[in-house]
């Protein structure tokens, strides 16, 4: 059953959509950018219905100043209170014992930074957004992947020989990837550390050909994050919803198994006589 709920966040009222289901582990979907809770092309609404159909309740919500919610939109950097309010409302509306956060792009960044303070039990971070680029070009890692794919295609060599390429843009791209790697900025460094602080409670999904996902993979080398790469170029998984659903369900099932194992271990310990 799907229903609307409202709940307070500081001086505003937020609106959410709850897909009810029987499990006591729930999924909280946080929207990225200024996107309302339905997501791009209603992708998050469709995803919520799929996940709830597999037994896990799902709450989506509009943060302050977005969609149907009141208040001032301060961007993802100010969304900590919104996430905490949504967690509290989710628990009150359903009685779930555990809540896992899922977000794409800067919503993933928000969950990594603010999810622990909001009492989330884990986070599933999709294409985490690190920082804006200093120019209009994609990140250097994404440019390298783009040209590597083109060099493997004989048709692209023919286009080059015929001069059917934008040589100015080609020169800009080659200049960017030849430059020394820039140090992590004031957003990227703390974000990677925040993800690391979650330990095994954080998992990452990236779209293989998405510029944001490619940039994150490059920056995260050496961190040892649990990361799954999905075979799509779509930032919002428009053509890979089945893959995204499978990845989310895999994480939720793993969470359930870990909780069940811990409960079994607790019950198996010998009790002291009184």
GROMACS .gro file of C-alpha atoms in nm:
model
  274
    1UNK     CA    1   0.000   0.000   0.000
    2UNK     CA    2   0.131   0.347  -0.092
    3UNK     CA    3   0.036   0.653   0.109
    4UNK     CA    4   0.146   1.011   0.173
    5UNK     CA    5   0.286   1.118   0.508
    6UNK     CA    6   0.392   1.455   0.646
    7UNK     CA    7   0.638   1.529   0.924
    8UNK     CA    8   0.816   1.827   1.080
    9UNK     CA    9   1.172   1.937   1.011
   10UNK     CA   10   1.272   2.240   1.215
   11UNK     CA   11   1.028   2.514   1.105
   12UNK     CA   12   0.895   2.333   0.795
   13UNK     CA   13   0.664   2.045   0.708
   14UNK     CA   14   0.808   1.779   0.478
   15UNK     CA   15   0.606   1.551   0.253
   16UNK     CA   16   0.697   1.189   0.187
   17UNK     CA   17   0.558   0.883   0.011
   18UNK     CA   18   0.557   0.556   0.201
   19UNK     CA   19   0.534   0.217   0.032
   20UNK     CA   20   0.439  -0.022   0.310
   21UNK     CA   21   0.569  -0.379   0.336
   22UNK     CA   22   0.611  -0.640   0.614
   23UNK     CA   23   0.990  -0.652   0.677
   24UNK     CA   24   1.128  -0.464   0.976
   25UNK     CA   25   1.420  -0.334   0.767
   26UNK     CA   26   1.325  -0.030   0.560
   27UNK     CA   27   1.484   0.164   0.275
   28UNK     CA   28   1.499   0.543   0.291
   29UNK     CA   29   1.549   0.696  -0.056
   30UNK     CA   30   1.708   1.041  -0.053
   31UNK     CA   31   1.678   1.245  -0.373
   32UNK     CA   32   1.980   1.411  -0.533
   33UNK     CA   33   2.009   1.769  -0.655
   34UNK     CA   34   1.679   1.956  -0.654
   35UNK     CA   35   1.491   1.649  -0.773
   36UNK     CA   36   1.154   1.573  -0.610
   37UNK     CA   37   1.097   1.236  -0.450
   38UNK     CA   38   0.963   1.070  -0.766
   39UNK     CA   39   1.312   1.089  -0.922
   40UNK     CA   40   1.415   1.132  -1.284
   41UNK     CA   41   1.147   0.992  -1.518
   42UNK     CA   42   0.966   0.866  -1.202
   43UNK     CA   43   1.259   0.629  -1.149
   44UNK     CA   44   1.258   0.648  -0.769
   45UNK     CA   45   0.882   0.595  -0.752
   46UNK     CA   46   0.915   0.285  -0.968
   47UNK     CA   47   1.213   0.163  -0.769
   48UNK     CA   48   1.025   0.206  -0.440
   49UNK     CA   49   0.734  -0.002  -0.569
   50UNK     CA   50   0.973  -0.278  -0.676
   51UNK     CA   51   1.158  -0.289  -0.344
   52UNK     CA   52   0.833  -0.281  -0.144
   53UNK     CA   53   0.703  -0.562  -0.364
   54UNK     CA   54   0.993  -0.770  -0.234
   55UNK     CA   55   0.888  -0.708   0.125
   56UNK     CA   56   1.090  -0.401   0.233
   57UNK     CA   57   0.903  -0.079   0.322
   58UNK     CA   58   1.033   0.229   0.141
   59UNK     CA   59   1.007   0.599   0.225
   60UNK     CA   60   1.084   0.877  -0.023
   61UNK     CA   61   1.058   1.243   0.076
   62UNK     CA   62   1.113   1.596  -0.048
   63UNK     CA   63   1.368   1.788   0.156
   64UNK     CA   64   1.301   2.147   0.260
   65UNK     CA   65   1.228   2.376  -0.033
   66UNK     CA   66   1.196   2.094  -0.288
   67UNK     CA   67   0.882   1.949  -0.443
   68UNK     CA   68   0.587   1.948  -0.203
   69UNK     CA   69   0.786   2.033   0.111
   70UNK     CA   70   0.798   2.371   0.284
   71UNK     CA   71   1.104   2.566   0.382
   72UNK     CA   72   1.423   2.700   0.231
   73UNK     CA   73   1.628   2.485  -0.006
   74UNK     CA   74   1.984   2.502   0.123
   75UNK     CA   75   2.119   2.222  -0.099
   76UNK     CA   76   2.252   1.885   0.003
   77UNK     CA   77   2.504   2.038   0.244
   78UNK     CA   78   2.219   2.146   0.474
   79UNK     CA   79   2.012   1.828   0.445
   80UNK     CA   80   2.126   1.661   0.768
   81UNK     CA   81   1.815   1.768   0.964
   82UNK     CA   82   1.590   1.658   0.676
   83UNK     CA   83   1.741   1.308   0.673
   84UNK     CA   84   1.714   1.280   1.052
   85UNK     CA   85   1.350   1.393   1.043
   86UNK     CA   86   1.272   1.138   0.771
   87UNK     CA   87   1.433   0.855   0.971
   88UNK     CA   88   1.226   0.946   1.277
   89UNK     CA   89   0.906   0.968   1.072
   90UNK     CA   90   0.978   0.636   0.899
   91UNK     CA   91   1.027   0.463   1.233
   92UNK     CA   92   0.712   0.617   1.381
   93UNK     CA   93   0.497   0.533   1.077
   94UNK     CA   94   0.607   0.170   1.039
   95UNK     CA   95   0.788   0.054   1.352
   96UNK     CA   96   1.088  -0.066   1.145
   97UNK     CA   97   1.386  -0.177   1.350
   98UNK     CA   98   1.652  -0.087   1.092
   99UNK     CA   99   1.669   0.174   0.817
  100UNK     CA  100   1.913   0.172   0.525
  101UNK     CA  101   1.968   0.493   0.331
  102UNK     CA  102   1.998   0.498  -0.048
  103UNK     CA  103   2.091   0.801  -0.256
  104UNK     CA  104   2.240   0.889  -0.593
  105UNK     CA  105   2.494   1.163  -0.669
  106UNK     CA  106   2.496   1.436  -0.401
  107UNK     CA  107   2.225   1.247  -0.211
  108UNK     CA  108   2.487   0.974  -0.163
  109UNK     CA  109   2.726   1.240  -0.036
  110UNK     CA  110   2.462   1.367   0.207
  111UNK     CA  111   2.396   1.017   0.340
  112UNK     CA  112   2.767   0.952   0.388
  113UNK     CA  113   2.816   1.278   0.577
  114UNK     CA  114   2.494   1.295   0.782
  115UNK     CA  115   2.352   0.942   0.794
  116UNK     CA  116   2.522   0.833   1.115
  117UNK     CA  117   2.393   1.134   1.306
  118UNK     CA  118   2.045   1.049   1.171
  119UNK     CA  119   2.072   0.696   1.321
  120UNK     CA  120   2.072   0.511   0.989
  121UNK     CA  121   2.193   0.152   1.019
  122UNK     CA  122   2.373   0.153   0.686
  123UNK     CA  123   2.402   0.339   0.356
  124UNK     CA  124   2.401   0.236  -0.007
  125UNK     CA  125   2.574   0.512  -0.201
  126UNK     CA  126   2.527   0.545  -0.576
  127UNK     CA  127   2.767   0.750  -0.792
  128UNK     CA  128   2.877   0.963  -0.495
  129UNK     CA  129   2.940   1.323  -0.598
  130UNK     CA  130   3.281   1.450  -0.494
  131UNK     CA  131   3.307   1.807  -0.621
  132UNK     CA  132   3.240   2.032  -0.917
  133UNK     CA  133   3.489   2.060  -1.201
  134UNK     CA  134   3.689   2.384  -1.247
  135UNK     CA  135   3.590   2.390  -1.616
  136UNK     CA  136   3.305   2.277  -1.841
  137UNK     CA  137   3.471   1.942  -1.915
  138UNK     CA  138   3.396   1.608  -1.747
  139UNK     CA  139   3.639   1.475  -1.483
  140UNK     CA  140   3.978   1.363  -1.616
  141UNK     CA  141   3.905   0.996  -1.536
  142UNK     CA  142   3.584   1.012  -1.741
  143UNK     CA  143   3.769   1.174  -2.034
  144UNK     CA  144   4.032   0.895  -2.029
  145UNK     CA  145   3.761   0.629  -2.039
  146UNK     CA  146   3.581   0.812  -2.321
  147UNK     CA  147   3.890   0.826  -2.541
  148UNK     CA  148   3.994   0.470  -2.457
  149UNK     CA  149   3.658   0.348  -2.588
  150UNK     CA  150   3.690   0.558  -2.903
  151UNK     CA  151   4.043   0.434  -2.976
  152UNK     CA  152   3.914   0.077  -2.966
  153UNK     CA  153   3.655   0.157  -3.235
  154UNK     CA  154   3.786   0.150  -3.598
  155UNK     CA  155   3.505   0.383  -3.706
  156UNK     CA  156   3.645   0.655  -3.480
  157UNK     CA  157   3.985   0.633  -3.652
  158UNK     CA  158   3.808   0.687  -3.985
  159UNK     CA  159   3.630   0.992  -3.846
  160UNK     CA  160   3.962   1.128  -3.726
  161UNK     CA  161   4.124   1.074  -4.067
  162UNK     CA  162   3.836   1.259  -4.234
  163UNK     CA  163   3.861   1.547  -3.989
  164UNK     CA  164   3.510   1.485  -3.858
  165UNK     CA  165   3.604   1.562  -3.498
  166UNK     CA  166   3.608   1.875  -3.284
  167UNK     CA  167   3.985   1.926  -3.262
  168UNK     CA  168   3.947   2.215  -3.017
  169UNK     CA  169   3.755   1.999  -2.772
  170UNK     CA  170   3.996   1.711  -2.836
  171UNK     CA  171   4.288   1.937  -2.748
  172UNK     CA  172   4.115   2.055  -2.429
  173UNK     CA  173   4.044   1.698  -2.322
  174UNK     CA  174   4.398   1.578  -2.387
  175UNK     CA  175   4.537   1.878  -2.198
  176UNK     CA  176   4.319   1.800  -1.897
  177UNK     CA  177   4.412   1.432  -1.875
  178UNK     CA  178   4.783   1.513  -1.924
  179UNK     CA  179   4.785   1.756  -1.631
  180UNK     CA  180   4.906   1.632  -1.289
  181UNK     CA  181   4.622   1.503  -1.069
  182UNK     CA  182   4.471   1.782  -0.863
  183UNK     CA  183   4.468   1.736  -0.485
  184UNK     CA  184   4.137   1.642  -0.327
  185UNK     CA  185   3.936   1.954  -0.257
  186UNK     CA  186   3.757   2.054   0.062
  187UNK     CA  187   3.452   1.844  -0.032
  188UNK     CA  188   3.610   1.526  -0.166
  189UNK     CA  189   3.854   1.459   0.119
  190UNK     CA  190   3.600   1.477   0.403
  191UNK     CA  191   3.349   1.277   0.199
  192UNK     CA  192   3.588   0.988   0.139
  193UNK     CA  193   3.676   0.991   0.509
  194UNK     CA  194   3.306   0.993   0.600
  195UNK     CA  195   3.242   0.688   0.380
  196UNK     CA  196   3.541   0.514   0.538
  197UNK     CA  197   3.400   0.581   0.885
  198UNK     CA  198   3.093   0.368   0.805
  199UNK     CA  199   3.308   0.057   0.766
  200UNK     CA  200   3.113  -0.246   0.643
  201UNK     CA  201   2.783  -0.061   0.689
  202UNK     CA  202   2.849   0.134   0.367
  203UNK     CA  203   2.837  -0.009   0.016
  204UNK     CA  204   2.881   0.175  -0.313
  205UNK     CA  205   2.721   0.134  -0.654
  206UNK     CA  206   2.856   0.309  -0.961
  207UNK     CA  207   2.730   0.322  -1.318
  208UNK     CA  208   3.018   0.202  -1.534
  209UNK     CA  209   3.002   0.482  -1.793
  210UNK     CA  210   2.870   0.766  -1.578
  211UNK     CA  211   3.116   1.055  -1.544
  212UNK     CA  212   3.040   1.102  -1.174
  213UNK     CA  213   3.082   0.732  -1.104
  214UNK     CA  214   3.405   0.711  -1.305
  215UNK     CA  215   3.547   1.009  -1.115
  216UNK     CA  216   3.454   0.854  -0.782
  217UNK     CA  217   3.618   0.521  -0.868
  218UNK     CA  218   3.939   0.705  -0.958
  219UNK     CA  219   3.941   0.911  -0.638
  220UNK     CA  220   3.854   0.614  -0.416
  221UNK     CA  221   4.142   0.391  -0.525
  222UNK     CA  222   4.327   0.266  -0.220
  223UNK     CA  223   4.032   0.302   0.018
  224UNK     CA  224   3.909  -0.055  -0.018
  225UNK     CA  225   3.542   0.038  -0.033
  226UNK     CA  226   3.288  -0.234  -0.113
  227UNK     CA  227   3.189  -0.128  -0.464
  228UNK     CA  228   2.969  -0.276  -0.735
  229UNK     CA  229   2.986  -0.150  -1.094
  230UNK     CA  230   2.667  -0.176  -1.300
  231UNK     CA  231   2.679  -0.206  -1.679
  232UNK     CA  232   2.518   0.122  -1.780
  233UNK     CA  233   2.617   0.473  -1.885
  234UNK     CA  234   2.304   0.624  -1.729
  235UNK     CA  235   2.360   0.833  -1.418
  236UNK     CA  236   2.006   0.749  -1.299
  237UNK     CA  237   2.005   0.386  -1.426
  238UNK     CA  238   1.726   0.466  -1.670
  239UNK     CA  239   1.814   0.159  -1.879
  240UNK     CA  240   1.935  -0.057  -1.590
  241UNK     CA  241   1.658  -0.054  -1.329
  242UNK     CA  242   1.670  -0.432  -1.297
  243UNK     CA  243   2.042  -0.417  -1.215
  244UNK     CA  244   1.989  -0.140  -0.961
  245UNK     CA  245   1.702  -0.326  -0.795
  246UNK     CA  246   1.913  -0.642  -0.771
  247UNK     CA  247   2.203  -0.452  -0.613
  248UNK     CA  248   1.980  -0.286  -0.353
  249UNK     CA  249   1.802  -0.610  -0.266
  250UNK     CA  250   2.138  -0.784  -0.233
  251UNK     CA  251   2.249  -0.527   0.022
  252UNK     CA  252   1.920  -0.544   0.213
  253UNK     CA  253   1.929  -0.925   0.218
  254UNK     CA  254   2.288  -0.914   0.344
  255UNK     CA  255   2.182  -0.675   0.619
  256UNK     CA  256   1.900  -0.908   0.721
  257UNK     CA  257   2.130  -1.209   0.723
  258UNK     CA  258   2.386  -1.027   0.939
  259UNK     CA  259   2.117  -0.921   1.187
  260UNK     CA  260   1.971  -1.274   1.201
  261UNK     CA  261   2.317  -1.420   1.260
  262UNK     CA  262   2.387  -1.174   1.542
  263UNK     CA  263   2.051  -1.254   1.703
  264UNK     CA  264   2.121  -1.628   1.680
  265UNK     CA  265   2.464  -1.581   1.838
  266UNK     CA  266   2.313  -1.382   2.126
  267UNK     CA  267   2.054  -1.651   2.193
  268UNK     CA  268   2.317  -1.926   2.178
  269UNK     CA  269   2.532  -1.774   2.456
  270UNK     CA  270   2.496  -1.959   2.786
  271UNK     CA  271   2.298  -1.762   3.042
  272UNK     CA  272   2.439  -1.711   3.392
  273UNK     CA  273   2.234  -1.853   3.675
  274UNK     CA  274   2.086  -1.603   3.915
   0.00000   0.00000   0.00000
